[in-house]
Amino acid sequence: MKLLRNSFLLVLIIILLNGCSTKESWEIIWSDEFDYTGSPAAESWGYETGYERNNELQYYTSDLKNVRVEEGLCLINALLEEGEDSITSASINTLGKQEFLYGRIEVRARIPSALGTWPAIWMLGT
C-alpha cells in the first residue's frame, strides 16, 4: 500500500512539474532599447497631448523637457511651471503603431513616488 501511494505521488509530482515548464525561447517581435538621443522614435511612439482624462491637473506635452531619450533611457518628467497649464508631463503610447495579441511583455522602469503623483505603465488594448 505504501509503495502504491509513493508511486502515485511520484507520478503526480512529475505531471505537475511538467505542467510548470516554461517556453525555452521567445521570438522578439518588437523592442525599443532607447539607443538613440532626442524624442522617442516616431515610428514606434505617439503622444497624448493636453488634458486627457479623469480631470487630471497635468497637461501632457511632447516637449523634450517632459519626455526625451538619452543614455538608453526614456525619461518622462512631471514639472511644476509658471502660468496656465502649470503642471506638465508626458504620456506616450504605441496606439496605431504597435499591437500585440499574445505573448510576453517585458518593461524595465523606475517609477518614483511623490505626493500627488500616480506614475504608471498601462497595457491597454485598442
Short mmCIF file of N, CA and C in Angstrom, two decimals:
data_model
loop_
_atom_site.label_atom_id
_atom_site.label_comp_id
_atom_site.label_asym_id
_atom_site.label_seq_id
_atom_site.Cartn_x
_atom_site.Cartn_y
_atom_site.Cartn_z
N MET A 1 0.83 -1.20 0.00
CA MET A 1 0.00 0.00 0.00
C MET A 1 0.87 1.26 0.00
N LYS A 2 1.92 1.24 0.83
CA LYS A 2 2.82 2.39 0.92
C LYS A 2 3.54 2.60 -0.41
N LEU A 3 3.93 1.51 -1.08
CA LEU A 3 4.60 1.60 -2.38
C LEU A 3 3.66 2.20 -3.42
N LEU A 4 2.41 1.80 -3.39
CA LEU A 4 1.41 2.33 -4.34
C LEU A 4 1.21 3.83 -4.12
N ARG A 5 1.11 4.23 -2.86
CA ARG A 5 0.93 5.64 -2.55
C ARG A 5 2.14 6.47 -2.98
N ASN A 6 3.34 6.00 -2.68
CA ASN A 6 4.55 6.71 -3.08
C ASN A 6 4.68 6.79 -4.60
N SER A 7 4.33 5.72 -5.29
CA SER A 7 4.37 5.72 -6.76
C SER A 7 3.38 6.74 -7.32
N PHE A 8 2.19 6.78 -6.73
CA PHE A 8 1.18 7.74 -7.17
C PHE A 8 1.66 9.17 -6.95
N LEU A 9 2.25 9.44 -5.79
CA LEU A 9 2.76 10.79 -5.51
C LEU A 9 3.89 11.17 -6.46
N LEU A 10 4.76 10.23 -6.78
CA LEU A 10 5.85 10.50 -7.71
C LEU A 10 5.31 10.85 -9.10
N VAL A 11 4.35 10.08 -9.58
CA VAL A 11 3.74 10.36 -10.89
C VAL A 11 3.03 11.71 -10.85
N LEU A 12 2.33 12.01 -9.78
CA LEU A 12 1.63 13.29 -9.65
C LEU A 12 2.62 14.46 -9.66
N ILE A 13 3.72 14.33 -8.95
CA ILE A 13 4.74 15.39 -8.93
C ILE A 13 5.33 15.60 -10.31
N ILE A 14 5.62 14.52 -11.01
CA ILE A 14 6.17 14.64 -12.38
C ILE A 14 5.19 15.34 -13.30
N ILE A 15 3.92 14.99 -13.21
CA ILE A 15 2.89 15.63 -14.05
C ILE A 15 2.79 17.11 -13.71
N LEU A 16 2.77 17.45 -12.44
CA LEU A 16 2.66 18.86 -12.04
C LEU A 16 3.88 19.66 -12.47
N LEU A 17 5.06 19.12 -12.30
CA LEU A 17 6.27 19.83 -12.70
C LEU A 17 6.35 20.00 -14.21
N ASN A 18 5.88 19.02 -14.95
CA ASN A 18 5.87 19.13 -16.41
C ASN A 18 4.94 20.25 -16.86
N GLY A 19 3.83 20.43 -16.17
CA GLY A 19 2.90 21.50 -16.50
C GLY A 19 3.43 22.88 -16.17
N CYS A 20 4.46 22.97 -15.34
CA CYS A 20 5.05 24.25 -14.94
C CYS A 20 6.21 24.66 -15.83
N SER A 21 6.53 23.87 -16.82
CA SER A 21 7.69 24.22 -17.66
C SER A 21 7.40 25.49 -18.46
N THR A 22 8.45 26.24 -18.73
CA THR A 22 8.31 27.47 -19.49
C THR A 22 8.80 27.27 -20.91
N LYS A 23 8.35 28.11 -21.80
CA LYS A 23 8.80 28.06 -23.18
C LYS A 23 10.30 28.36 -23.20
N GLU A 24 11.05 27.54 -23.93
CA GLU A 24 12.50 27.68 -23.91
C GLU A 24 13.00 28.93 -24.60
N SER A 25 12.36 29.34 -25.66
CA SER A 25 12.84 30.53 -26.36
C SER A 25 11.66 31.37 -26.83
N TRP A 26 11.86 32.66 -26.81
CA TRP A 26 10.85 33.60 -27.25
C TRP A 26 11.36 34.30 -28.49
N GLU A 27 10.46 34.63 -29.39
CA GLU A 27 10.81 35.40 -30.57
C GLU A 27 10.46 36.86 -30.30
N ILE A 28 11.45 37.72 -30.34
CA ILE A 28 11.21 39.14 -30.12
C ILE A 28 10.60 39.72 -31.39
N ILE A 29 9.40 40.30 -31.27
CA ILE A 29 8.74 40.88 -32.44
C ILE A 29 8.82 42.40 -32.45
N TRP A 30 9.14 42.99 -31.30
CA TRP A 30 9.32 44.44 -31.24
C TRP A 30 10.06 44.79 -29.96
N SER A 31 10.94 45.75 -30.05
CA SER A 31 11.61 46.25 -28.84
C SER A 31 12.09 47.67 -29.11
N ASP A 32 12.28 48.40 -28.06
CA ASP A 32 12.91 49.71 -28.14
C ASP A 32 13.91 49.77 -27.00
N GLU A 33 15.17 49.73 -27.35
CA GLU A 33 16.23 49.76 -26.34
C GLU A 33 16.67 51.19 -26.05
N PHE A 34 16.04 52.17 -26.70
CA PHE A 34 16.33 53.59 -26.49
C PHE A 34 17.82 53.88 -26.66
N ASP A 35 18.38 53.34 -27.74
CA ASP A 35 19.80 53.54 -28.03
C ASP A 35 20.00 54.70 -29.00
N TYR A 36 19.30 55.76 -28.74
CA TYR A 36 19.39 56.99 -29.52
C TYR A 36 19.16 58.16 -28.58
N THR A 37 19.22 59.36 -29.09
CA THR A 37 19.05 60.55 -28.26
C THR A 37 18.01 61.47 -28.89
N GLY A 38 17.17 62.08 -28.07
CA GLY A 38 16.17 63.03 -28.56
C GLY A 38 14.77 62.60 -28.17
N SER A 39 13.82 62.84 -29.06
CA SER A 39 12.43 62.45 -28.83
C SER A 39 12.27 60.94 -29.01
N PRO A 40 11.28 60.32 -28.36
CA PRO A 40 11.01 58.92 -28.63
C PRO A 40 10.74 58.70 -30.12
N ALA A 41 11.19 57.57 -30.65
CA ALA A 41 11.12 57.27 -32.09
C ALA A 41 9.68 57.36 -32.60
N ALA A 42 9.45 58.23 -33.57
CA ALA A 42 8.10 58.49 -34.09
C ALA A 42 7.47 57.25 -34.74
N GLU A 43 8.28 56.34 -35.26
CA GLU A 43 7.70 55.14 -35.88
C GLU A 43 7.17 54.15 -34.84
N SER A 44 7.53 54.34 -33.58
CA SER A 44 7.09 53.44 -32.52
C SER A 44 6.19 54.09 -31.48
N TRP A 45 6.37 55.38 -31.26
CA TRP A 45 5.69 56.05 -30.14
C TRP A 45 4.87 57.25 -30.61
N GLY A 46 3.69 57.38 -30.02
CA GLY A 46 2.85 58.55 -30.23
C GLY A 46 2.64 59.26 -28.90
N TYR A 47 2.09 60.45 -28.97
CA TYR A 47 1.88 61.27 -27.77
C TYR A 47 0.40 61.53 -27.55
N GLU A 48 0.03 61.61 -26.29
CA GLU A 48 -1.23 62.23 -25.92
C GLU A 48 -0.86 63.64 -25.50
N THR A 49 -1.64 64.61 -25.92
CA THR A 49 -1.34 65.99 -25.53
C THR A 49 -2.59 66.66 -24.98
N GLY A 50 -2.37 67.62 -24.11
CA GLY A 50 -3.48 68.35 -23.49
C GLY A 50 -3.95 67.68 -22.22
N TYR A 51 -5.16 68.03 -21.81
CA TYR A 51 -5.79 67.39 -20.66
C TYR A 51 -6.55 66.19 -21.20
N GLU A 52 -6.17 64.99 -20.82
CA GLU A 52 -6.68 63.78 -21.46
C GLU A 52 -7.83 63.10 -20.74
N ARG A 53 -7.75 62.96 -19.44
CA ARG A 53 -8.72 62.11 -18.77
C ARG A 53 -8.82 62.43 -17.28
N ASN A 54 -9.87 61.96 -16.70
CA ASN A 54 -10.03 61.92 -15.24
C ASN A 54 -9.85 63.26 -14.52
N ASN A 55 -10.09 64.35 -15.20
CA ASN A 55 -9.93 65.67 -14.58
C ASN A 55 -8.55 65.85 -13.93
N GLU A 56 -7.54 65.29 -14.57
CA GLU A 56 -6.17 65.44 -14.06
C GLU A 56 -5.74 66.90 -14.14
N LEU A 57 -4.86 67.29 -13.26
CA LEU A 57 -4.36 68.66 -13.26
C LEU A 57 -3.18 68.84 -14.20
N GLN A 58 -2.59 67.74 -14.64
CA GLN A 58 -1.41 67.87 -15.50
C GLN A 58 -1.80 68.02 -16.97
N TYR A 59 -0.98 68.75 -17.66
CA TYR A 59 -1.14 68.99 -19.09
C TYR A 59 -0.05 68.20 -19.80
N TYR A 60 -0.46 67.25 -20.66
CA TYR A 60 0.51 66.41 -21.35
C TYR A 60 1.10 67.15 -22.55
N THR A 61 2.42 67.06 -22.70
CA THR A 61 3.10 67.69 -23.83
C THR A 61 4.01 66.68 -24.51
N SER A 62 4.52 67.08 -25.67
CA SER A 62 5.55 66.28 -26.35
C SER A 62 6.89 67.00 -26.28
N ASP A 63 7.00 68.00 -25.42
CA ASP A 63 8.24 68.77 -25.27
C ASP A 63 9.37 67.90 -24.70
N LEU A 64 10.58 68.17 -25.16
CA LEU A 64 11.75 67.44 -24.67
C LEU A 64 11.96 67.61 -23.16
N LYS A 65 11.48 68.70 -22.60
CA LYS A 65 11.63 68.89 -21.15
C LYS A 65 10.78 67.88 -20.39
N ASN A 66 9.72 67.36 -21.02
CA ASN A 66 8.85 66.39 -20.38
C ASN A 66 9.13 64.95 -20.79
N VAL A 67 9.58 64.72 -22.02
CA VAL A 67 9.88 63.36 -22.47
C VAL A 67 11.05 63.39 -23.44
N ARG A 68 12.07 62.59 -23.13
CA ARG A 68 13.24 62.53 -24.00
C ARG A 68 13.94 61.19 -23.80
N VAL A 69 14.75 60.86 -24.79
CA VAL A 69 15.55 59.64 -24.74
C VAL A 69 17.01 60.04 -24.65
N GLU A 70 17.71 59.44 -23.70
CA GLU A 70 19.16 59.68 -23.57
C GLU A 70 19.78 58.55 -22.76
N GLU A 71 20.99 58.18 -23.13
CA GLU A 71 21.77 57.16 -22.42
C GLU A 71 20.99 55.87 -22.19
N GLY A 72 20.23 55.43 -23.20
CA GLY A 72 19.50 54.18 -23.10
C GLY A 72 18.23 54.21 -22.28
N LEU A 73 17.76 55.40 -21.93
CA LEU A 73 16.56 55.54 -21.11
C LEU A 73 15.56 56.46 -21.78
N CYS A 74 14.28 56.19 -21.57
CA CYS A 74 13.23 57.13 -21.95
C CYS A 74 12.80 57.81 -20.65
N LEU A 75 13.05 59.09 -20.57
CA LEU A 75 12.79 59.85 -19.35
C LEU A 75 11.50 60.64 -19.50
N ILE A 76 10.58 60.46 -18.58
CA ILE A 76 9.33 61.22 -18.54
C ILE A 76 9.33 62.01 -17.24
N ASN A 77 9.21 63.32 -17.37
CA ASN A 77 9.30 64.21 -16.20
C ASN A 77 8.02 65.01 -16.03
N ALA A 78 7.53 65.06 -14.80
CA ALA A 78 6.45 65.96 -14.43
C ALA A 78 7.09 67.22 -13.86
N LEU A 79 6.65 68.37 -14.33
CA LEU A 79 7.25 69.64 -13.91
C LEU A 79 6.19 70.60 -13.42
N LEU A 80 6.54 71.39 -12.44
CA LEU A 80 5.69 72.48 -11.96
C LEU A 80 6.26 73.76 -12.55
N GLU A 81 5.48 74.41 -13.41
CA GLU A 81 5.95 75.59 -14.12
C GLU A 81 5.08 76.79 -13.79
N GLU A 82 5.44 77.93 -14.30
CA GLU A 82 4.68 79.17 -14.09
C GLU A 82 3.52 79.26 -15.08
N GLY A 83 2.45 79.94 -14.68
CA GLY A 83 1.36 80.28 -15.59
C GLY A 83 0.33 79.19 -15.79
N GLU A 84 -0.46 79.37 -16.86
CA GLU A 84 -1.51 78.42 -17.21
C GLU A 84 -0.89 77.08 -17.57
N ASP A 85 -1.61 76.00 -17.36
CA ASP A 85 -1.08 74.65 -17.59
C ASP A 85 0.23 74.46 -16.84
N SER A 86 0.23 74.80 -15.57
CA SER A 86 1.48 74.87 -14.81
C SER A 86 2.06 73.51 -14.44
N ILE A 87 1.27 72.46 -14.45
CA ILE A 87 1.80 71.13 -14.19
C ILE A 87 1.86 70.40 -15.53
N THR A 88 3.06 70.11 -16.00
CA THR A 88 3.21 69.45 -17.30
C THR A 88 3.88 68.10 -17.12
N SER A 89 3.55 67.20 -18.03
CA SER A 89 4.15 65.87 -18.04
C SER A 89 4.02 65.33 -19.45
N ALA A 90 4.25 64.04 -19.62
CA ALA A 90 4.12 63.42 -20.93
C ALA A 90 3.41 62.08 -20.80
N SER A 91 2.72 61.70 -21.86
CA SER A 91 2.08 60.40 -21.95
C SER A 91 2.35 59.87 -23.35
N ILE A 92 3.13 58.79 -23.43
CA ILE A 92 3.43 58.20 -24.73
C ILE A 92 2.79 56.83 -24.82
N ASN A 93 2.49 56.42 -26.05
CA ASN A 93 1.87 55.11 -26.26
C ASN A 93 2.24 54.58 -27.64
N THR A 94 1.85 53.34 -27.90
CA THR A 94 2.11 52.72 -29.20
C THR A 94 0.83 52.60 -30.02
N LEU A 95 -0.21 53.32 -29.63
CA LEU A 95 -1.51 53.25 -30.30
C LEU A 95 -1.37 53.52 -31.80
N GLY A 96 -1.81 52.57 -32.62
CA GLY A 96 -1.75 52.70 -34.07
C GLY A 96 -0.37 52.42 -34.65
N LYS A 97 0.59 52.07 -33.79
CA LYS A 97 1.96 51.83 -34.27
C LYS A 97 2.41 50.41 -33.97
N GLN A 98 2.05 49.89 -32.82
CA GLN A 98 2.38 48.52 -32.41
C GLN A 98 1.14 47.93 -31.76
N GLU A 99 0.88 46.66 -32.06
CA GLU A 99 -0.26 45.99 -31.47
C GLU A 99 0.10 44.54 -31.22
N PHE A 100 -0.27 44.01 -30.08
CA PHE A 100 0.10 42.66 -29.69
C PHE A 100 -1.14 41.91 -29.23
N LEU A 101 -1.31 40.68 -29.70
CA LEU A 101 -2.45 39.87 -29.30
C LEU A 101 -2.06 38.90 -28.20
N TYR A 102 -0.96 38.19 -28.41
CA TYR A 102 -0.49 37.22 -27.43
C TYR A 102 0.99 37.45 -27.19
N GLY A 103 1.49 36.89 -26.13
CA GLY A 103 2.92 36.91 -25.91
C GLY A 103 3.31 37.38 -24.54
N ARG A 104 4.57 37.69 -24.44
CA ARG A 104 5.17 38.11 -23.19
C ARG A 104 5.68 39.54 -23.37
N ILE A 105 5.38 40.38 -22.42
CA ILE A 105 5.82 41.77 -22.49
C ILE A 105 6.73 42.04 -21.29
N GLU A 106 7.87 42.61 -21.58
CA GLU A 106 8.80 42.98 -20.51
C GLU A 106 8.99 44.49 -20.53
N VAL A 107 8.92 45.08 -19.36
CA VAL A 107 9.14 46.52 -19.20
C VAL A 107 10.13 46.70 -18.06
N ARG A 108 11.12 47.53 -18.29
CA ARG A 108 12.06 47.88 -17.22
C ARG A 108 11.82 49.35 -16.91
N ALA A 109 11.45 49.63 -15.68
CA ALA A 109 11.10 51.02 -15.34
C ALA A 109 11.45 51.31 -13.88
N ARG A 110 11.79 52.54 -13.64
CA ARG A 110 11.93 53.04 -12.27
C ARG A 110 10.84 54.08 -12.11
N ILE A 111 9.94 53.83 -11.18
CA ILE A 111 8.79 54.71 -11.00
C ILE A 111 8.89 55.38 -9.64
N PRO A 112 9.13 56.68 -9.61
CA PRO A 112 9.26 57.37 -8.33
C PRO A 112 7.89 57.59 -7.69
N SER A 113 7.93 57.85 -6.41
CA SER A 113 6.68 58.21 -5.73
C SER A 113 6.85 59.60 -5.14
N ALA A 114 5.83 60.38 -5.28
CA ALA A 114 5.81 61.72 -4.71
C ALA A 114 4.37 62.08 -4.42
N LEU A 115 4.16 62.92 -3.46
CA LEU A 115 2.83 63.33 -3.08
C LEU A 115 2.09 63.92 -4.28
N GLY A 116 0.92 63.38 -4.57
CA GLY A 116 0.10 63.91 -5.65
C GLY A 116 0.39 63.32 -7.02
N THR A 117 1.31 62.36 -7.11
CA THR A 117 1.61 61.76 -8.42
C THR A 117 1.08 60.33 -8.47
N TRP A 118 0.86 59.87 -9.69
CA TRP A 118 0.43 58.50 -9.90
C TRP A 118 1.08 57.99 -11.18
N PRO A 119 2.40 57.79 -11.16
CA PRO A 119 3.06 57.29 -12.36
C PRO A 119 2.62 55.85 -12.61
N ALA A 120 2.49 55.47 -13.87
CA ALA A 120 2.00 54.13 -14.18
C ALA A 120 2.43 53.71 -15.57
N ILE A 121 2.45 52.41 -15.76
CA ILE A 121 2.63 51.81 -17.08
C ILE A 121 1.36 51.02 -17.34
N TRP A 122 0.65 51.37 -18.38
CA TRP A 122 -0.62 50.75 -18.70
C TRP A 122 -0.47 49.84 -19.91
N MET A 123 -1.11 48.69 -19.88
CA MET A 123 -1.18 47.78 -21.02
C MET A 123 -2.65 47.74 -21.45
N LEU A 124 -3.00 48.56 -22.42
CA LEU A 124 -4.39 48.69 -22.84
C LEU A 124 -4.57 48.18 -24.26
N GLY A 125 -5.68 47.54 -24.54
CA GLY A 125 -6.00 47.11 -25.89
C GLY A 125 -6.59 48.24 -26.71
N THR A 126 -6.72 47.99 -27.99
CA THR A 126 -7.29 49.02 -28.87
C THR A 126 -8.77 48.81 -29.06
#
